[in-house]
Amino acid sequence: MRLSCFAARLAFLAVLLASGAAAALGGAGAAHAAPGADPAPGKPVALELALAVDVSASISGGAMDFQFRGHAQAFRDPRLIQAIEASGGTGVAVAVIGFSGPGSARVLVPWTLVRGAADARAFADRVEAIARPEGAGSTAIGSALDAIRPMFAGNGFSGAQRTVDIVSNGFSNGGAPVEAARDRAVADGLTVNALVILDEYDWLEGYFAESVIGGPGSFVRTAESRESFAEALVQKLIAEMVQVRPVEGGADFAALAPEPVGSSRLIAASLRGARRNR
């Protein structure tokens, strides 16, 4: 009698384990629904990069459009493609998240593996096709960081570095305190970088440097106008990849970085630090 009870328990446990394995496999598959992503969970990549774009009320329709077009243009830039290919074949995992007020952060382009020119151009096409959300609400950068942090867990990738990349033309004026949220992100092993657009507040670079960015090699870059946005974004993305040590056989990332221009003082410091640590 005891033996049959024990056998029944074993059979029940086997059913539970099989159900759990199936659920886990289903979740892993969902994390890789994006074109270009690899179905294997925890795939090693050089960089996991969450591109967080401000779509709050302070961003007009035209400004929002040039932000997305600028991101698409950046992923078609030969310099950025060269930096991605220099990862030694592992590539980078990228997602695009829009945010405005508290609780508003949502994925616009899911985590996607980008390994070379074809992947980068396909990703650019997806960014360009994003339905532009209506600018609404406050600018809750702290709440956005808190929402984005768990998006790295279970995304199917394992990056040598994990970075949140914030693009905004405003300061945090709602939701979670941004400094505390930044500290939580850094404690989770994330680096927070930023590109600020100086079309409204010319003091934003200092604000972001003090209150928003954080983590290893973090920096803020500025765009003085819409015309300079795409170039500033390309330089920032390449600078982030400079800080990732390429796998054996990969190209020298530092050689790919464009010379900083304009107000890129913090990028220049980051590049020097990255080269010293090589």
Coordinates of C-alpha atoms in Angstrom, one line a residue:
M1 CA 0.0 0.0 0.0
R2 CA 2.8 2.4 0.9
L3 CA 4.6 1.5 -2.3
S4 CA 1.5 2.3 -4.5
C5 CA 1.0 5.7 -2.6
F6 CA 4.7 6.5 -3.2
A7 CA 4.4 5.7 -6.9
A8 CA 1.2 7.8 -7.2
R9 CA 3.1 10.8 -5.6
L10 CA 6.0 10.3 -8.0
A11 CA 3.6 10.3 -11.0
F12 CA 1.9 13.5 -9.7
L13 CA 5.3 15.2 -9.3
A14 CA 6.3 14.2 -12.8
V15 CA 3.1 15.8 -14.1
L16 CA 3.9 19.0 -12.2
L17 CA 7.5 19.1 -13.5
A18 CA 6.4 18.6 -17.1
S19 CA 3.8 21.4 -16.8
G20 CA 6.4 23.7 -15.3
A21 CA 8.9 22.9 -18.1
A22 CA 6.3 23.5 -20.8
A23 CA 5.3 26.9 -19.2
A24 CA 9.0 27.9 -19.0
L25 CA 9.6 27.0 -22.6
G26 CA 6.4 28.9 -23.7
G27 CA 7.6 32.0 -21.8
A28 CA 11.1 31.8 -23.4
G29 CA 9.5 31.5 -26.9
A30 CA 7.3 34.6 -26.2
A31 CA 10.4 36.6 -25.2
H32 CA 11.8 36.0 -28.6
A33 CA 8.8 36.8 -30.8
A34 CA 10.6 39.8 -32.4
P35 CA 12.2 39.2 -35.8
G36 CA 16.0 38.8 -35.4
A37 CA 15.7 37.4 -31.9
D38 CA 17.2 34.0 -31.0
P39 CA 14.8 31.4 -29.5
A40 CA 17.4 30.2 -26.9
P41 CA 16.9 31.8 -23.5
G42 CA 19.9 33.7 -22.0
K43 CA 21.7 34.1 -25.4
P44 CA 25.0 35.9 -24.8
V45 CA 25.2 39.4 -26.3
A46 CA 27.6 42.2 -26.0
L47 CA 24.9 44.7 -24.8
E48 CA 21.3 44.7 -23.7
L49 CA 20.0 48.2 -24.6
A50 CA 16.6 49.6 -23.6
L51 CA 15.9 52.8 -25.6
A52 CA 13.5 54.8 -23.5
V53 CA 11.8 57.6 -25.5
D54 CA 9.9 60.5 -23.9
V55 CA 6.4 60.8 -25.4
S56 CA 5.0 63.1 -22.8
A57 CA 3.0 66.3 -23.4
S58 CA 6.1 68.3 -23.6
I59 CA 7.0 66.5 -26.9
S60 CA 5.0 67.9 -29.8
G61 CA 3.9 65.7 -32.6
G62 CA 6.7 66.9 -34.9
A63 CA 9.4 66.5 -32.1
M64 CA 8.1 63.0 -31.4
D65 CA 8.3 62.1 -35.1
F66 CA 11.9 63.3 -35.4
Q67 CA 12.9 61.3 -32.3
F68 CA 11.7 58.0 -33.9
R69 CA 13.0 58.9 -37.3
G70 CA 16.4 59.7 -35.6
H71 CA 16.5 56.3 -34.0
A72 CA 15.7 54.6 -37.3
Q73 CA 18.3 56.6 -39.0
A74 CA 20.9 55.8 -36.4
F75 CA 20.4 52.0 -36.9
R76 CA 21.0 52.5 -40.7
D77 CA 24.2 54.4 -40.1
P78 CA 27.3 52.4 -41.3
R79 CA 29.3 53.5 -38.3
L80 CA 26.8 52.1 -35.9
I81 CA 26.4 48.9 -37.9
Q82 CA 30.2 48.5 -37.8
A83 CA 30.2 48.8 -34.1
I84 CA 27.5 46.2 -33.8
E85 CA 29.4 43.8 -36.0
A86 CA 32.5 44.3 -34.0
S87 CA 30.9 42.5 -31.1
G88 CA 32.5 39.3 -32.5
G89 CA 29.2 37.9 -33.8
T90 CA 27.2 38.0 -30.5
G91 CA 25.4 41.3 -31.4
V92 CA 23.3 43.5 -29.2
A93 CA 19.7 43.1 -27.9
V94 CA 17.6 46.2 -28.3
A95 CA 14.1 47.3 -27.3
V96 CA 12.2 50.6 -27.6
I97 CA 10.0 51.8 -24.8
G98 CA 7.9 54.9 -24.8
F99 CA 7.1 56.7 -21.5
S100 CA 5.3 59.8 -20.2
G101 CA 3.5 59.9 -16.8
P102 CA 3.5 57.3 -14.0
G103 CA 2.5 53.9 -15.2
S104 CA 2.7 54.8 -18.8
A105 CA 5.9 53.0 -19.9
R106 CA 5.1 50.5 -22.7
V107 CA 7.2 48.5 -25.2
L108 CA 7.0 49.9 -28.7
V109 CA 9.5 47.5 -30.3
P110 CA 10.2 44.3 -28.3
W111 CA 13.6 42.9 -27.5
T112 CA 15.3 42.2 -30.8
L113 CA 18.7 40.6 -31.6
V114 CA 20.8 42.9 -33.9
R115 CA 24.0 41.2 -35.2
G116 CA 24.7 43.0 -38.5
A117 CA 23.5 45.2 -41.3
A118 CA 20.4 43.2 -42.2
D119 CA 19.2 43.0 -38.6
A120 CA 20.0 46.7 -38.0
R121 CA 18.0 47.8 -41.1
A122 CA 15.1 45.6 -40.2
F123 CA 15.1 47.0 -36.7
A124 CA 15.2 50.6 -38.1
D125 CA 12.1 49.7 -40.3
R126 CA 10.2 48.6 -37.2
V127 CA 11.1 51.8 -35.3
E128 CA 10.1 53.9 -38.3
A129 CA 6.7 52.1 -38.4
I130 CA 5.9 52.8 -34.7
A131 CA 2.4 54.3 -34.4
R132 CA 3.2 57.7 -32.8
P133 CA 1.5 57.8 -29.4
E134 CA -0.3 61.0 -28.5
G135 CA 1.9 63.1 -26.2
A136 CA 0.2 63.1 -22.8
G137 CA 0.8 63.4 -19.1
S138 CA 3.8 64.4 -17.1
T139 CA 7.5 63.4 -17.6
A140 CA 7.9 60.6 -15.0
I141 CA 11.5 59.5 -15.6
G142 CA 11.8 57.8 -12.2
S143 CA 8.7 55.7 -12.8
A144 CA 9.9 54.8 -16.3
L145 CA 13.2 53.5 -14.8
D146 CA 11.3 51.4 -12.3
A147 CA 9.1 50.0 -15.0
I148 CA 12.0 49.3 -17.4
R149 CA 14.2 47.5 -14.8
P150 CA 12.2 44.2 -14.7
M151 CA 12.1 44.2 -18.5
F152 CA 15.7 42.9 -18.6
A153 CA 14.8 39.8 -16.5
G154 CA 13.6 37.0 -18.7
N155 CA 14.1 38.9 -22.0
G156 CA 16.0 35.9 -23.4
F157 CA 19.4 37.6 -23.5
S158 CA 22.5 37.8 -21.2
G159 CA 24.5 40.9 -21.9
A160 CA 28.1 41.8 -21.0
Q161 CA 26.5 45.2 -20.2
R162 CA 22.9 46.3 -19.6
T163 CA 22.0 49.9 -20.4
V164 CA 18.9 52.1 -20.2
D165 CA 19.1 54.9 -22.7
I166 CA 16.8 57.9 -22.0
V167 CA 15.9 60.5 -24.6
S168 CA 14.0 63.5 -23.3
N169 CA 13.6 67.3 -23.6
G170 CA 12.3 67.7 -20.0
F171 CA 12.9 67.0 -16.4
S172 CA 11.1 64.5 -14.1
N173 CA 8.0 66.2 -12.8
G174 CA 5.9 63.3 -11.7
G175 CA 5.9 59.8 -10.3
A176 CA 8.7 58.2 -8.4
P177 CA 11.7 60.4 -7.4
V178 CA 14.2 60.0 -10.2
E179 CA 17.4 59.9 -8.0
A180 CA 16.0 56.9 -6.0
A181 CA 14.8 55.1 -9.1
R182 CA 18.2 55.7 -10.7
D183 CA 19.9 54.2 -7.6
R184 CA 17.7 51.2 -7.8
A185 CA 18.6 50.6 -11.4
V186 CA 22.3 50.9 -10.7
A187 CA 21.9 48.5 -7.8
D188 CA 20.4 46.0 -10.3
G189 CA 23.6 46.3 -12.4
L190 CA 22.2 48.7 -15.0
T191 CA 23.9 51.7 -16.5
V192 CA 21.6 54.7 -17.2
N193 CA 22.7 57.1 -20.0
A194 CA 20.8 60.0 -21.6
L195 CA 20.5 62.1 -24.7
V196 CA 18.8 65.4 -23.8
I197 CA 17.2 67.8 -26.4
L198 CA 17.8 71.4 -25.5
D199 CA 14.8 72.9 -27.3
E200 CA 13.1 74.0 -24.1
Y201 CA 15.6 74.0 -21.2
D202 CA 19.3 74.8 -21.7
W203 CA 20.2 73.6 -18.2
L204 CA 19.1 70.0 -18.8
E205 CA 22.6 68.5 -19.3
G206 CA 23.6 69.4 -15.7
Y207 CA 20.3 68.1 -14.3
F208 CA 20.6 64.7 -16.1
A209 CA 24.3 64.4 -15.1
E210 CA 23.4 64.9 -11.5
S211 CA 20.0 63.3 -11.1
V212 CA 19.4 60.8 -13.8
I213 CA 22.4 59.0 -15.2
G214 CA 24.4 56.4 -13.2
G215 CA 26.3 53.2 -13.3
P216 CA 29.6 52.1 -14.9
G217 CA 30.7 54.6 -17.6
S218 CA 27.4 56.5 -17.5
F219 CA 27.2 59.7 -19.5
V220 CA 24.8 62.3 -20.9
R221 CA 24.9 63.7 -24.5
T222 CA 23.1 66.8 -25.7
A223 CA 21.4 67.7 -29.0
E224 CA 21.1 71.4 -29.6
S225 CA 18.4 71.1 -32.3
R226 CA 16.4 68.6 -34.4
E227 CA 19.1 68.8 -37.1
S228 CA 21.8 67.6 -34.7
F229 CA 19.7 64.9 -33.0
A230 CA 20.5 62.0 -35.3
E231 CA 24.2 62.6 -35.2
A232 CA 24.2 63.0 -31.5
L233 CA 22.3 59.7 -31.1
V234 CA 24.7 57.8 -33.4
Q235 CA 27.6 59.1 -31.3
K236 CA 25.9 58.1 -28.1
L237 CA 25.1 54.6 -29.3
I238 CA 28.6 54.0 -30.5
A239 CA 30.0 55.4 -27.2
E240 CA 27.9 52.8 -25.3
M241 CA 29.3 50.0 -27.4
V242 CA 32.9 51.3 -26.9
Q243 CA 32.4 50.5 -23.2
V244 CA 31.6 46.9 -23.9
R245 CA 34.8 44.7 -24.1
P246 CA 34.5 42.8 -27.4
V247 CA 34.8 39.1 -27.4
E248 CA 38.0 37.5 -28.6
G249 CA 38.5 38.1 -32.3
G250 CA 36.2 41.1 -32.3
A251 CA 37.3 44.5 -33.7
D252 CA 38.6 47.4 -31.5
F253 CA 35.5 49.2 -30.4
A254 CA 37.5 52.3 -29.4
A255 CA 38.6 52.8 -33.0
L256 CA 35.0 52.9 -34.1
A257 CA 34.0 55.8 -31.9
P258 CA 33.5 59.2 -33.7
E259 CA 35.4 62.1 -32.3
P260 CA 33.2 63.9 -29.8
V261 CA 31.9 67.3 -30.9
G262 CA 30.0 70.2 -29.4
S263 CA 29.1 69.6 -25.8
S264 CA 30.2 66.0 -25.7
R265 CA 32.6 66.5 -22.7
L266 CA 31.1 63.5 -20.8
I267 CA 31.3 61.2 -23.8
A268 CA 35.0 62.1 -24.2
A269 CA 35.6 61.3 -20.6
S270 CA 33.8 58.0 -21.0
L271 CA 35.8 57.0 -24.1
R272 CA 39.1 57.8 -22.3
G273 CA 38.0 55.7 -19.3
A274 CA 37.0 52.8 -21.6
R275 CA 40.4 52.9 -23.3
R276 CA 42.2 52.9 -20.0
N277 CA 40.2 49.9 -18.8
R278 CA 41.0 47.8 -21.9

